Short mmCIF file of N, CA and C and ligand atoms in Angstrom, two decimals:
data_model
loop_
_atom_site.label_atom_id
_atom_site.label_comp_id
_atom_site.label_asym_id
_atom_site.label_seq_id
_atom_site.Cartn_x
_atom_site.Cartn_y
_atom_site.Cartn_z
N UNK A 1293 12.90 -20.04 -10.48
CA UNK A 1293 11.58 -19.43 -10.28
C UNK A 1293 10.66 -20.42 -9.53
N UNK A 1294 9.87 -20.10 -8.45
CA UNK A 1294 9.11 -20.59 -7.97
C UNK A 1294 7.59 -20.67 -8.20
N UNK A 1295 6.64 -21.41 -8.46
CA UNK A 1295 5.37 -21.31 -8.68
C UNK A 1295 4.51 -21.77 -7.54
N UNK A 1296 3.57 -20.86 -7.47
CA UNK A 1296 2.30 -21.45 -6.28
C UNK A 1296 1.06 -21.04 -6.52
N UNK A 1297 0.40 -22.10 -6.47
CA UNK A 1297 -1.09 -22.31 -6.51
C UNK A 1297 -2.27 -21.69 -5.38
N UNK A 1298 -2.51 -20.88 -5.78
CA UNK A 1298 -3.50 -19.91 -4.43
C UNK A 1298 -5.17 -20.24 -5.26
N UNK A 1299 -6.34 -20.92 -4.64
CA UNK A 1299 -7.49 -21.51 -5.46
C UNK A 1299 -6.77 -21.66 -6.76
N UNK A 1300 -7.77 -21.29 -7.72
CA UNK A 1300 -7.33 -22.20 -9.36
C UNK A 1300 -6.37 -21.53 -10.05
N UNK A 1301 -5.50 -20.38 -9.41
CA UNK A 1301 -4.85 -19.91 -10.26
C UNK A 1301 -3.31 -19.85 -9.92
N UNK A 1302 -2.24 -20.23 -11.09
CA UNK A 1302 -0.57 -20.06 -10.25
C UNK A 1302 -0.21 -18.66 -10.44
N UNK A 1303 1.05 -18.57 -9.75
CA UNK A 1303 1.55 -17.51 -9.76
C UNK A 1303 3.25 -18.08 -9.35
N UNK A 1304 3.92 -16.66 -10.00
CA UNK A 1304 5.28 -16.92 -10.13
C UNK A 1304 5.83 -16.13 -9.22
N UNK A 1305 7.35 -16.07 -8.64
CA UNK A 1305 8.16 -15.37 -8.10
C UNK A 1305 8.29 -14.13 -8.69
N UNK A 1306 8.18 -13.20 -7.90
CA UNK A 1306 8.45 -11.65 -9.32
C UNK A 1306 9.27 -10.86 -8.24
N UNK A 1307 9.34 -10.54 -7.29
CA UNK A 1307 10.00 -9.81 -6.25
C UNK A 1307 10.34 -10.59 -4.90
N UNK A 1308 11.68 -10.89 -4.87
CA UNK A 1308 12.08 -11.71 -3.71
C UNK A 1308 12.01 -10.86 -2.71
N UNK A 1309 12.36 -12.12 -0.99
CA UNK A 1309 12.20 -11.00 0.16
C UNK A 1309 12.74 -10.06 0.27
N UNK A 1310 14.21 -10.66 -0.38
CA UNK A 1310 15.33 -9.41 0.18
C UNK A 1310 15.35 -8.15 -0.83
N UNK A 1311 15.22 -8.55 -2.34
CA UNK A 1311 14.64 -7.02 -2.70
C UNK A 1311 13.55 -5.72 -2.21
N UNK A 1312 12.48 -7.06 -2.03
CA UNK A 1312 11.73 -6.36 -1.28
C UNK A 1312 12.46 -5.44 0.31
N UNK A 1313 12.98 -6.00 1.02
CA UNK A 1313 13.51 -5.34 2.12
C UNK A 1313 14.68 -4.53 2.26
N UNK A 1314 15.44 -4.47 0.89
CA UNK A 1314 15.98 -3.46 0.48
C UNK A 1314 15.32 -2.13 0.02
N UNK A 1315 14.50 -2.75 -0.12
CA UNK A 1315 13.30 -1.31 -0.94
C UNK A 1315 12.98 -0.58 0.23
N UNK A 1316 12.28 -1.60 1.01
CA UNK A 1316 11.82 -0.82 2.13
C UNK A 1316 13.01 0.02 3.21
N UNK A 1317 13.93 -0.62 3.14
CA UNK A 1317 14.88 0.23 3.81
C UNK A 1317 15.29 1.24 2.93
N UNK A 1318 15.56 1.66 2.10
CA UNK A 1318 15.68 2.77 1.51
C UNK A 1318 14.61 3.78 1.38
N UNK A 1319 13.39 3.17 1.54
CA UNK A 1319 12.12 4.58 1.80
C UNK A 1319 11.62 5.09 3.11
N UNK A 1320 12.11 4.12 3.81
CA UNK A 1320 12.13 4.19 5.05
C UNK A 1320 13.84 5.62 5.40
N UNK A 1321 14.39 5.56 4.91
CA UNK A 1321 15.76 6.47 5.06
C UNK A 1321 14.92 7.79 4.13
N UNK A 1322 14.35 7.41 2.98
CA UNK A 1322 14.21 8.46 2.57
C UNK A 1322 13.09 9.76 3.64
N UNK A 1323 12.08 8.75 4.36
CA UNK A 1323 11.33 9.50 5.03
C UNK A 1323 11.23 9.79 6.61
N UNK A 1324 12.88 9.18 6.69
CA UNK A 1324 13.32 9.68 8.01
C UNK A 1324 14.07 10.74 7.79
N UNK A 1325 14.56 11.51 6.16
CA UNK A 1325 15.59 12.50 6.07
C UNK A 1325 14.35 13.44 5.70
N UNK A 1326 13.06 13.42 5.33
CA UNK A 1326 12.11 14.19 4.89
C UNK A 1326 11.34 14.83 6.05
N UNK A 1327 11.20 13.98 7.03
CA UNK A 1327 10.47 14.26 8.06
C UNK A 1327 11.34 14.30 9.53
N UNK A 1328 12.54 14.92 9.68
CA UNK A 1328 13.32 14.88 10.46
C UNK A 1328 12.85 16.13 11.11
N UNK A 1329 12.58 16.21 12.76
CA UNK A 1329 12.29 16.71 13.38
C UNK A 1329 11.07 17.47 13.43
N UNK A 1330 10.05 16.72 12.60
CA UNK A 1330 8.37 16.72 12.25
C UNK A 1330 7.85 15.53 13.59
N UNK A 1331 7.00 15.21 13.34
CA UNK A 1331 6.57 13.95 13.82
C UNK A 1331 4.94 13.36 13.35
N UNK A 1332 5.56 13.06 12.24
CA UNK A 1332 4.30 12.60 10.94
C UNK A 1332 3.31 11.23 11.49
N UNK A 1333 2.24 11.72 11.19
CA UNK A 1333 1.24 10.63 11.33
C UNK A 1333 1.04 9.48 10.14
N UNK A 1334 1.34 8.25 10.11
CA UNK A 1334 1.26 7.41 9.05
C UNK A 1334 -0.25 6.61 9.49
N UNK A 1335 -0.77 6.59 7.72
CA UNK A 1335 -2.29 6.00 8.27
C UNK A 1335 -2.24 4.85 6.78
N UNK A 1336 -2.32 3.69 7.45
CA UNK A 1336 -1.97 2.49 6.74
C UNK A 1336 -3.29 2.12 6.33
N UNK A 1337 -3.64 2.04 4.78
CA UNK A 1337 -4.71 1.06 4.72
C UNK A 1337 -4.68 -0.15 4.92
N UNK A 1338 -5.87 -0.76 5.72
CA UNK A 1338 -5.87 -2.13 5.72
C UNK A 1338 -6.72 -2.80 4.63
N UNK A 1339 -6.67 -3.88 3.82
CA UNK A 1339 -5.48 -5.44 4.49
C UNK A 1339 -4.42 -5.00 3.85
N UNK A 1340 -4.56 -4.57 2.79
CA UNK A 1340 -2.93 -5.36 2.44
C UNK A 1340 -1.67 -4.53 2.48
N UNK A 1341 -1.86 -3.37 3.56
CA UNK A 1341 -0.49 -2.96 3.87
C UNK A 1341 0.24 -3.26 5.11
N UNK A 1342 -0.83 -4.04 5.86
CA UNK A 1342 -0.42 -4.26 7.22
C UNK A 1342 1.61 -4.68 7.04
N UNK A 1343 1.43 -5.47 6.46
CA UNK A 1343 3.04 -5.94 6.27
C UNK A 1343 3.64 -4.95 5.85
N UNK A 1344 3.62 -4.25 5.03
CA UNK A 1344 4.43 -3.26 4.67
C UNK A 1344 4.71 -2.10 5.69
N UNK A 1345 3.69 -1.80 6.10
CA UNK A 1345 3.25 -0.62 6.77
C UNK A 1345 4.66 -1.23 8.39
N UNK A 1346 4.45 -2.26 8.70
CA UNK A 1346 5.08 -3.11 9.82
C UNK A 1346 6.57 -2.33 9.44
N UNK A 1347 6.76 -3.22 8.41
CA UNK A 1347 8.12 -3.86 7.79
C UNK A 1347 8.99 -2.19 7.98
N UNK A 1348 7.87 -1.23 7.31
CA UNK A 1348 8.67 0.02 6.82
C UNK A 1348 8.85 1.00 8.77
N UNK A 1349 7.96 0.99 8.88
CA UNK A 1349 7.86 1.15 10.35
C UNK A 1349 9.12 1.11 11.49
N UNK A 1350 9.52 -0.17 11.13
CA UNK A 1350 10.23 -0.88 12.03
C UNK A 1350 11.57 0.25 11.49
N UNK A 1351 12.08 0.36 10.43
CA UNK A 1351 12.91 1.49 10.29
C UNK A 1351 12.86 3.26 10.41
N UNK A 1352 11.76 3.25 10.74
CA UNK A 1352 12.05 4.93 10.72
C UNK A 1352 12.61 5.16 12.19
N UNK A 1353 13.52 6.23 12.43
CA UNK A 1353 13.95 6.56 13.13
C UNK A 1353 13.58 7.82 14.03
N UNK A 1354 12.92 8.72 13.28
CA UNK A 1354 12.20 9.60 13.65
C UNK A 1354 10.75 9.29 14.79
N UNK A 1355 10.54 10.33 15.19
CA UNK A 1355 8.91 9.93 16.08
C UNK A 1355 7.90 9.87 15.10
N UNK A 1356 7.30 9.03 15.56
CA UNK A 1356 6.51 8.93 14.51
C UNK A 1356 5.27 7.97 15.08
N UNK A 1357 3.84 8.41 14.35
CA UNK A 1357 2.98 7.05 14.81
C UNK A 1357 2.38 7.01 13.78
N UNK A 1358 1.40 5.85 14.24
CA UNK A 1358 0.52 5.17 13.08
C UNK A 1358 -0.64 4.61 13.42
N UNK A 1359 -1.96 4.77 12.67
CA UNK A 1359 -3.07 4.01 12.84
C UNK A 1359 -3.69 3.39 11.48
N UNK A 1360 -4.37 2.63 11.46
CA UNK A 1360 -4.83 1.55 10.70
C UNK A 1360 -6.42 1.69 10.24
N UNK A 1361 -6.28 2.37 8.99
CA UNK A 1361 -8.28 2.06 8.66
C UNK A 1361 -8.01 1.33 7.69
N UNK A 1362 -9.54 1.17 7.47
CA UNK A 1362 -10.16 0.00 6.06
C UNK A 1362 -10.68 1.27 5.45
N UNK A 1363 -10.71 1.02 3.91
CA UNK A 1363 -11.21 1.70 3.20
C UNK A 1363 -12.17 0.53 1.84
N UNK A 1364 -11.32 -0.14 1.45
CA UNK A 1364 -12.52 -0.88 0.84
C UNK A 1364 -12.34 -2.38 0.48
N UNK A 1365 -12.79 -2.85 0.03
CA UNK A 1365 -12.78 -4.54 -0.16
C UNK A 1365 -12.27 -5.03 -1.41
N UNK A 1366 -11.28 -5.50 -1.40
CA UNK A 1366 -11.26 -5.89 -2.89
C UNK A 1366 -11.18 -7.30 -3.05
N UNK A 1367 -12.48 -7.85 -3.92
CA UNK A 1367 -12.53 -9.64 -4.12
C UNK A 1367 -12.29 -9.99 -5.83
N UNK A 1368 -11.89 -10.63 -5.36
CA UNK A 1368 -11.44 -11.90 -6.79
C UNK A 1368 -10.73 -10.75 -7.67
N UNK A 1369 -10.60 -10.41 -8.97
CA UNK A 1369 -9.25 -10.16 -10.01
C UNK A 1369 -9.71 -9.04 -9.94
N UNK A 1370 -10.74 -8.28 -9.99
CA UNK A 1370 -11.14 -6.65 -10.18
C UNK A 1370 -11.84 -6.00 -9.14
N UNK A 1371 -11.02 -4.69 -8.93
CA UNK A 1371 -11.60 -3.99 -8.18
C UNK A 1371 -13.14 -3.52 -7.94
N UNK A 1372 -13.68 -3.64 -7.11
CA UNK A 1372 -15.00 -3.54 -6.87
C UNK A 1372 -15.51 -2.31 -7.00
N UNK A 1373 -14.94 -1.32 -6.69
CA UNK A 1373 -14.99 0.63 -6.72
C UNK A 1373 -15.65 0.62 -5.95
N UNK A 1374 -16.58 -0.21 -4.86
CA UNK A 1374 -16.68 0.34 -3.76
C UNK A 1374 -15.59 0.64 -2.37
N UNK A 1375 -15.77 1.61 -1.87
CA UNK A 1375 -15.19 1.80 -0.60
C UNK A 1375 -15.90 2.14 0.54
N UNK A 1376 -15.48 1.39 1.67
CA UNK A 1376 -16.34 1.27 2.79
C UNK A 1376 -15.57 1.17 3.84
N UNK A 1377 -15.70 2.39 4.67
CA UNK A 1377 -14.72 2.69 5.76
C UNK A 1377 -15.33 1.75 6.60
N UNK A 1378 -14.89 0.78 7.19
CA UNK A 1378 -15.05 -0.04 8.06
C UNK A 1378 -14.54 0.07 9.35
N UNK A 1379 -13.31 0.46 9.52
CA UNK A 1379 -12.51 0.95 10.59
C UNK A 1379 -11.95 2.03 10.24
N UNK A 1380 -12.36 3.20 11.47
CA UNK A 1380 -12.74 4.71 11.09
C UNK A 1380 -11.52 4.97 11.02
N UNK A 1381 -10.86 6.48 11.03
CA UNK A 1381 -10.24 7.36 11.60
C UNK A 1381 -10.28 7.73 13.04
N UNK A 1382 -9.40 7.58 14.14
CA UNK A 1382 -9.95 8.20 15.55
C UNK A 1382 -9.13 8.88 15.95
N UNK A 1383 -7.86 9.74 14.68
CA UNK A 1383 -7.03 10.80 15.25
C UNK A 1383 -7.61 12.06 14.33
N UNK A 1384 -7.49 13.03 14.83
CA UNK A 1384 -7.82 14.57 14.51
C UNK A 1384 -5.74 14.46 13.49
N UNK A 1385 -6.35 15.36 12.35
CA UNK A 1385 -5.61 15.50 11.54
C UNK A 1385 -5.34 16.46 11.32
N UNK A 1386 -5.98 17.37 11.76
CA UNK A 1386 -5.62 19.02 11.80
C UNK A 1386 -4.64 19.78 11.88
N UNK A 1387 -3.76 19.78 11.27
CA UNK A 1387 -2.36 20.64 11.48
C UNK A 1387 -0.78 19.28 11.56
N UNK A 1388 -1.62 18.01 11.18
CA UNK A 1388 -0.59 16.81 11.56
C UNK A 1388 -0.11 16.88 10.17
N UNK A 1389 1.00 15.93 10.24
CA UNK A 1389 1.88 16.00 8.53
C UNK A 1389 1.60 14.23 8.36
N UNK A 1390 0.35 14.14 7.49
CA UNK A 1390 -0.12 12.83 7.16
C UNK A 1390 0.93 11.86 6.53
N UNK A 1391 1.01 10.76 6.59
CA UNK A 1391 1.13 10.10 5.41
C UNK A 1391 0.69 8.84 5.06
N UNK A 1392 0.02 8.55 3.69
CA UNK A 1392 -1.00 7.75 4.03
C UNK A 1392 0.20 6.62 3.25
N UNK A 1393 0.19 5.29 3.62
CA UNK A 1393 0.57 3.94 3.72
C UNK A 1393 -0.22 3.11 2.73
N UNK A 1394 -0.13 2.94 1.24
CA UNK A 1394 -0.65 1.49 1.05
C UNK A 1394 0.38 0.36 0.11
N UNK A 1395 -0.32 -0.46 -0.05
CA UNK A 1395 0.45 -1.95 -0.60
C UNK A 1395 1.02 -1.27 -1.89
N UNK A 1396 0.10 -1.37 -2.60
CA UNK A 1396 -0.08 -1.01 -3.89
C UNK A 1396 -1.38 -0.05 -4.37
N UNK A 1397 -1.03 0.58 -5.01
CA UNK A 1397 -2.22 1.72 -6.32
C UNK A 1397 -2.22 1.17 -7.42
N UNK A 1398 -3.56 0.59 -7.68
CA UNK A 1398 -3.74 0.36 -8.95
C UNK A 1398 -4.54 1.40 -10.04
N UNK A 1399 -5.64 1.42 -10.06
CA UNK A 1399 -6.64 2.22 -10.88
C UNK A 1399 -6.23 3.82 -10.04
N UNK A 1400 -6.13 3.63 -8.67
CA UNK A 1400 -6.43 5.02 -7.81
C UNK A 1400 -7.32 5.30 -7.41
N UNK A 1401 -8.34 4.52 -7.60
CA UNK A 1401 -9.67 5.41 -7.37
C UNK A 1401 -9.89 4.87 -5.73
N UNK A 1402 -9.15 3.79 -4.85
CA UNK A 1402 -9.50 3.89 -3.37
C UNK A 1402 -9.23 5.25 -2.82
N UNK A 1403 -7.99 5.90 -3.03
CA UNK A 1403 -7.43 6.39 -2.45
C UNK A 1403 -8.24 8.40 -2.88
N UNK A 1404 -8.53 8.08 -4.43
CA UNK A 1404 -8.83 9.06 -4.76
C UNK A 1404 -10.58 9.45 -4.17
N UNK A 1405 -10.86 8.22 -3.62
CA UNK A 1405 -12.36 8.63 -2.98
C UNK A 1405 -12.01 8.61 -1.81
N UNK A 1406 -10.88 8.28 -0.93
CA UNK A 1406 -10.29 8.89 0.05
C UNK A 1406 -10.30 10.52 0.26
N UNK A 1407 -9.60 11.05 -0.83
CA UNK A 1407 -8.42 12.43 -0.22
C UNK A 1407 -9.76 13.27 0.24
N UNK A 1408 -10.99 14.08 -0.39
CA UNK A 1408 -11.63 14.52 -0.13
C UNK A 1408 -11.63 14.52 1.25
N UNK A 1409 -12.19 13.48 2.13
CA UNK A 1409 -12.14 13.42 3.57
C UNK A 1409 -11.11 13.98 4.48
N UNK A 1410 -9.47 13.25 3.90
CA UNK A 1410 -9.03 13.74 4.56
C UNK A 1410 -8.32 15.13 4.32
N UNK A 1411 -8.55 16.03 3.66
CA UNK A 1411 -8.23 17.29 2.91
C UNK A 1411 -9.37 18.08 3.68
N UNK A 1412 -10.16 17.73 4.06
CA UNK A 1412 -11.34 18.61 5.04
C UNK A 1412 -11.26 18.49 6.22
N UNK A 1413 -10.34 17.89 6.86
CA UNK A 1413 -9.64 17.63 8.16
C UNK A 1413 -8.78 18.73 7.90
N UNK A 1414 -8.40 19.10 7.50
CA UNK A 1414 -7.19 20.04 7.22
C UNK A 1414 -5.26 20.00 7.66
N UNK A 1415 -4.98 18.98 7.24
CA UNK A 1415 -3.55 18.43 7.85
C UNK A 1415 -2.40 19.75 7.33
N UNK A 1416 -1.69 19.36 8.06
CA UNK A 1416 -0.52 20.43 7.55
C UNK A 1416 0.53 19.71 6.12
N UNK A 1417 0.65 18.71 5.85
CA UNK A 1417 1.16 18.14 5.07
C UNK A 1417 0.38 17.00 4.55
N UNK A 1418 0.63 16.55 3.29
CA UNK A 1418 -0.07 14.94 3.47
C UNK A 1418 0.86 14.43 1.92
N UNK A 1419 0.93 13.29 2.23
CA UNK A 1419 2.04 12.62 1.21
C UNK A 1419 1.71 10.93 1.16
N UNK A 1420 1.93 10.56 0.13
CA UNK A 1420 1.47 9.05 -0.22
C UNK A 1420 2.15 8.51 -0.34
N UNK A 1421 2.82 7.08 0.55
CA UNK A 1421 3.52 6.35 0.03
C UNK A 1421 3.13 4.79 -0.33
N UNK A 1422 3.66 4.14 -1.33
CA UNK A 1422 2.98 2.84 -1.95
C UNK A 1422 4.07 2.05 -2.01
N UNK A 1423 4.26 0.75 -1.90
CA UNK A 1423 5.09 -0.27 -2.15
C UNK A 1423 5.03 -0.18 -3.72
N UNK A 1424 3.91 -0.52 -4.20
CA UNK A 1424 3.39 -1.02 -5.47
C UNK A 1424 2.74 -0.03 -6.61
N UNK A 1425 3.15 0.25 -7.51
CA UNK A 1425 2.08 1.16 -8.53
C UNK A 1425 2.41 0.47 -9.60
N UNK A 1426 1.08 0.16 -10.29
CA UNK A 1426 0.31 -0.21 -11.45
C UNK A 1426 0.28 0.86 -12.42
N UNK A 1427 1.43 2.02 -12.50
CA UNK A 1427 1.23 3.04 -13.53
C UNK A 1427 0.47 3.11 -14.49
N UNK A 1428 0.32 1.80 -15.51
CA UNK A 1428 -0.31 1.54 -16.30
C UNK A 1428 -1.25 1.63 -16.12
N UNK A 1429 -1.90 1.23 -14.83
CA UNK A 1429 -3.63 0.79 -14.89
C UNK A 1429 -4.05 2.25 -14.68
N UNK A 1430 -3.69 3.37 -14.45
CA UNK A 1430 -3.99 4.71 -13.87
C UNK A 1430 -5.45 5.34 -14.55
N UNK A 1431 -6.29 5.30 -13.26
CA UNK A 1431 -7.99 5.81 -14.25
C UNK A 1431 -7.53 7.51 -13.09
N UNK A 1432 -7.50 7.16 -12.32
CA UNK A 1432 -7.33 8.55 -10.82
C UNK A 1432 -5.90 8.98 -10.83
N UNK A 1433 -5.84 9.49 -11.57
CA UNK A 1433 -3.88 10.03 -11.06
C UNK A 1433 -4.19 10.74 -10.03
N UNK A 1434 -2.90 10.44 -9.03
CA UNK A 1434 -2.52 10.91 -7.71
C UNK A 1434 -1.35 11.34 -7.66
N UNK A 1435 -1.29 12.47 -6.49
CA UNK A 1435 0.45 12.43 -6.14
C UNK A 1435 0.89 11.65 -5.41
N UNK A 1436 1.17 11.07 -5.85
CA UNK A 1436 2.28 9.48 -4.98
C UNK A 1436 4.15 10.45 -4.98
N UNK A 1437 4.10 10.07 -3.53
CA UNK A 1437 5.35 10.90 -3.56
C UNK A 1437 6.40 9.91 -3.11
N UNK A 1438 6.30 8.58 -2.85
CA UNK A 1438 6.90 7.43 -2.45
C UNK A 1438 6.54 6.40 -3.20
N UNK A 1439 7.69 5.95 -4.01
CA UNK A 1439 6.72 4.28 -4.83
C UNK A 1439 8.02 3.44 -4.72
N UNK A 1440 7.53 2.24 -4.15
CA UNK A 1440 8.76 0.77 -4.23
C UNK A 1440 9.12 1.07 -5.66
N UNK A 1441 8.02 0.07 -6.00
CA UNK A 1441 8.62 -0.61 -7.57
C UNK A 1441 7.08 0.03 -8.27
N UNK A 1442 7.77 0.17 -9.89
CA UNK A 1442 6.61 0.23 -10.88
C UNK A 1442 6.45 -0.61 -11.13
N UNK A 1443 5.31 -1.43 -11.49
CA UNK A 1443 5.23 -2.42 -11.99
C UNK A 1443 3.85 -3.17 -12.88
N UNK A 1444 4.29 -3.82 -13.77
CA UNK A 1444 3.36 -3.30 -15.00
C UNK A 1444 1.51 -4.55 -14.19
N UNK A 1445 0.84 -3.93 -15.31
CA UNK A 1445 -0.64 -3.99 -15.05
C UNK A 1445 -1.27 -5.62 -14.98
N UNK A 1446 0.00 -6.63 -14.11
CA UNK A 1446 -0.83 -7.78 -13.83
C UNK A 1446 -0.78 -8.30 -12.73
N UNK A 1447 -2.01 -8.88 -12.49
CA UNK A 1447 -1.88 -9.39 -10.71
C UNK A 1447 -1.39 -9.83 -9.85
N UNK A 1448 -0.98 -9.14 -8.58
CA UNK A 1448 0.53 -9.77 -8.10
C UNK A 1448 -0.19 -10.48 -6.39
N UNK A 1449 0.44 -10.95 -5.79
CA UNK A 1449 -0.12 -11.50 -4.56
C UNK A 1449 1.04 -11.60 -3.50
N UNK A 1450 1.15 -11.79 -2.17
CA UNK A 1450 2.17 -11.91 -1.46
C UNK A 1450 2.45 -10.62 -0.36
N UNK A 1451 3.22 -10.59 0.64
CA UNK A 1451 3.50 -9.45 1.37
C UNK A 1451 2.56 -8.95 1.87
N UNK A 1452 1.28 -9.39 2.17
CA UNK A 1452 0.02 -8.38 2.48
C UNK A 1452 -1.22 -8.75 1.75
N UNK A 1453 -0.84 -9.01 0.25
CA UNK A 1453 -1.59 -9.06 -0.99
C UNK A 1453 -1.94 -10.00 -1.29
N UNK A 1454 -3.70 -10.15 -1.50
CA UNK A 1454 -4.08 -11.30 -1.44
C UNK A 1454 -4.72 -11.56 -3.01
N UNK A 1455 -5.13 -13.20 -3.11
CA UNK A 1455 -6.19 -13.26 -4.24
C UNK A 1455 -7.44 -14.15 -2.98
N UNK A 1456 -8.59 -13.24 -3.07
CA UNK A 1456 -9.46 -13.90 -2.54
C UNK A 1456 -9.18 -14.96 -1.06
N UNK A 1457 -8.32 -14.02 -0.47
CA UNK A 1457 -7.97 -13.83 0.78
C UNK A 1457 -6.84 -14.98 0.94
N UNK A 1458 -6.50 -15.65 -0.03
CA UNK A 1458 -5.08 -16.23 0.01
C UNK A 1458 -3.81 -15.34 -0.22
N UNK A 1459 -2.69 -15.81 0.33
CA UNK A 1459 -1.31 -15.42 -0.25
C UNK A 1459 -0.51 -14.34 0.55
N UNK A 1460 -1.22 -13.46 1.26
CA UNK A 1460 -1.27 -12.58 2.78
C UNK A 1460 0.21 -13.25 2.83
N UNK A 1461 0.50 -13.92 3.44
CA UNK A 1461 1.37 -14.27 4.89
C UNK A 1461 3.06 -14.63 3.80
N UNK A 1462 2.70 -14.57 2.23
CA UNK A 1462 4.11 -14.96 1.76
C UNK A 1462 5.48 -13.36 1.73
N UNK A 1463 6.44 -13.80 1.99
CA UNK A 1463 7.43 -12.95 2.10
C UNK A 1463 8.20 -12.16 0.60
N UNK A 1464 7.52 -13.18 -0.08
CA UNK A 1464 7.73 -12.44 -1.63
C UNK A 1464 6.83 -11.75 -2.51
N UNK A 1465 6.70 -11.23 -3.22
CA UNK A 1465 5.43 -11.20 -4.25
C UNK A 1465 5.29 -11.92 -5.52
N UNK A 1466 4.42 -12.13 -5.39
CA UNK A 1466 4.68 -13.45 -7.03
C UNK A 1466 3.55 -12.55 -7.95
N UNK A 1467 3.44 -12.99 -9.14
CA UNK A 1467 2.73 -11.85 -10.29
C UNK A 1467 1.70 -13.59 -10.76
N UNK A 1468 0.70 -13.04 -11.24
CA UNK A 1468 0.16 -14.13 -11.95
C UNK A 1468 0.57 -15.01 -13.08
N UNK A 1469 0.63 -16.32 -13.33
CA UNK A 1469 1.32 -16.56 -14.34
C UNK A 1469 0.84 -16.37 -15.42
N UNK A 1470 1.44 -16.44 -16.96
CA UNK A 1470 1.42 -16.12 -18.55
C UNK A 1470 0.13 -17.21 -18.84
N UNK A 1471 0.28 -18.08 -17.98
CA UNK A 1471 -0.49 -19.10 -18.66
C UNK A 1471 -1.58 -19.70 -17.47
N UNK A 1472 -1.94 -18.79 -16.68
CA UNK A 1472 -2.75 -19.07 -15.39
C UNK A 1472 -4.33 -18.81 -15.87
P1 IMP B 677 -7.18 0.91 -6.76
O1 IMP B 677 -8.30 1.57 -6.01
O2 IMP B 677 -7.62 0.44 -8.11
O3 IMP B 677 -5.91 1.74 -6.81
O4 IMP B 677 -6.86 -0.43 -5.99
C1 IMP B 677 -6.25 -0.42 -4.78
C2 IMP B 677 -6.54 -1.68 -4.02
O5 IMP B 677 -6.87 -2.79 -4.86
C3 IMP B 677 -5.27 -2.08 -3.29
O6 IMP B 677 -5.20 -1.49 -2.02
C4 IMP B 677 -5.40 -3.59 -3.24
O7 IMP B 677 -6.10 -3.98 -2.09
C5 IMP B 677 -6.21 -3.96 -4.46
N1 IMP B 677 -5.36 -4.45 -5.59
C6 IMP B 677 -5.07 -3.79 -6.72
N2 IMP B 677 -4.27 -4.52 -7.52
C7 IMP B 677 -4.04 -5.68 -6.84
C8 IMP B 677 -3.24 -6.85 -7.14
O8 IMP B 677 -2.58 -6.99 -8.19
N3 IMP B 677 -3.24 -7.82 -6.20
C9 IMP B 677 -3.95 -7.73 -5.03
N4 IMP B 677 -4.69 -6.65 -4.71
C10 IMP B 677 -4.73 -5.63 -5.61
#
């Protein structure tokens, strides 16, 4: 097991690369056999799906595109519940077969002060896929119709995922430690 220090707090190894990129190749197959001869719009939240959103990308085989908004900020250990579109939407969704892209769902409530918006666009499909769900932490249940891993209700960093804008650029995910 590996430990690393991101500001004052460690964290441990919890999901190596290559699990991780086994995962992703398998949801990536799953939503090239779902969306075969569609041509689905994927809309990645930013920050912390950029990597994923990449990673999973790079396998679909189908046509397919993708654009990139912000929806909200999240600093230090708890979610803020604000959301603040920072970088808009600039495709018409109207009759497209969505699918929205993030790291992880924790509470739900980014995504769930999302759907409204895009549900009044009126898409022909729309489907959620997540690397990460926090089942446990669930205040907003959603239909998540794609999930990596479940994984239980403590703070993880790596792949995208930051603590207070460290830890982004690591290829694994590490969970906070027992004794951090
Ligand atoms: P939710 O709105 O509570 O579902 O939180 C979703 C957002 O919070 C994610 O897109 C992440 O940016 C952030 N977040 C939630 N849990 C973690 C975590 O364990 N590590 C890093 N970011 C997290």
């Amino acid at each position: 097991m590996t430990t690393i220090k991101l500001h004052d707090k460690t964290f441990d190894t919890y999901l190596s690369a290559e699990i991780i990129q086994e995962k992703v190749i398998e949801m990536a197959a799953s939503l090239n056999n779902d969306y075969k001869g569609k041509r689905p719009l994927f809309i990645a939240i930013l920050n912390g799906s950029f990597m994923f959103a990449a990673d999973l990308f790079k396998h679909l085989t189908i046509d397919a595109e993708i654009c990139f908004i912000k929806l909200a900020s999240y600093r230090g250990m708890k979610s803020t519940g604000h959301v603040i579109t920072a970088i808009g939407l600039d495709h018409d969704l109207f009759g497209r077969d969505v699918v929205i892209v993030e790291d992880i769902v924790d509470t739900g409530k980014t995504l769930h002060n999302f759907l409204p918006q895009l549900h009044h666009q009126q898409p022909a499909s729309f489907k959620i896929v997540t690397l990460l769900h926090k089942a446990e932490a669930t205040v907003f249940p959603l239909p998540i119709d794609y999930v990596g891993f479940i994984i239980p209700d403590k703070f993880v960093v790596g792949y995208g995922l930051d603590y207070d804008g460290l830890g982004r650029n690591l290829k694994e995910i590490y969970q906070l430690s027992a004794n951090a």
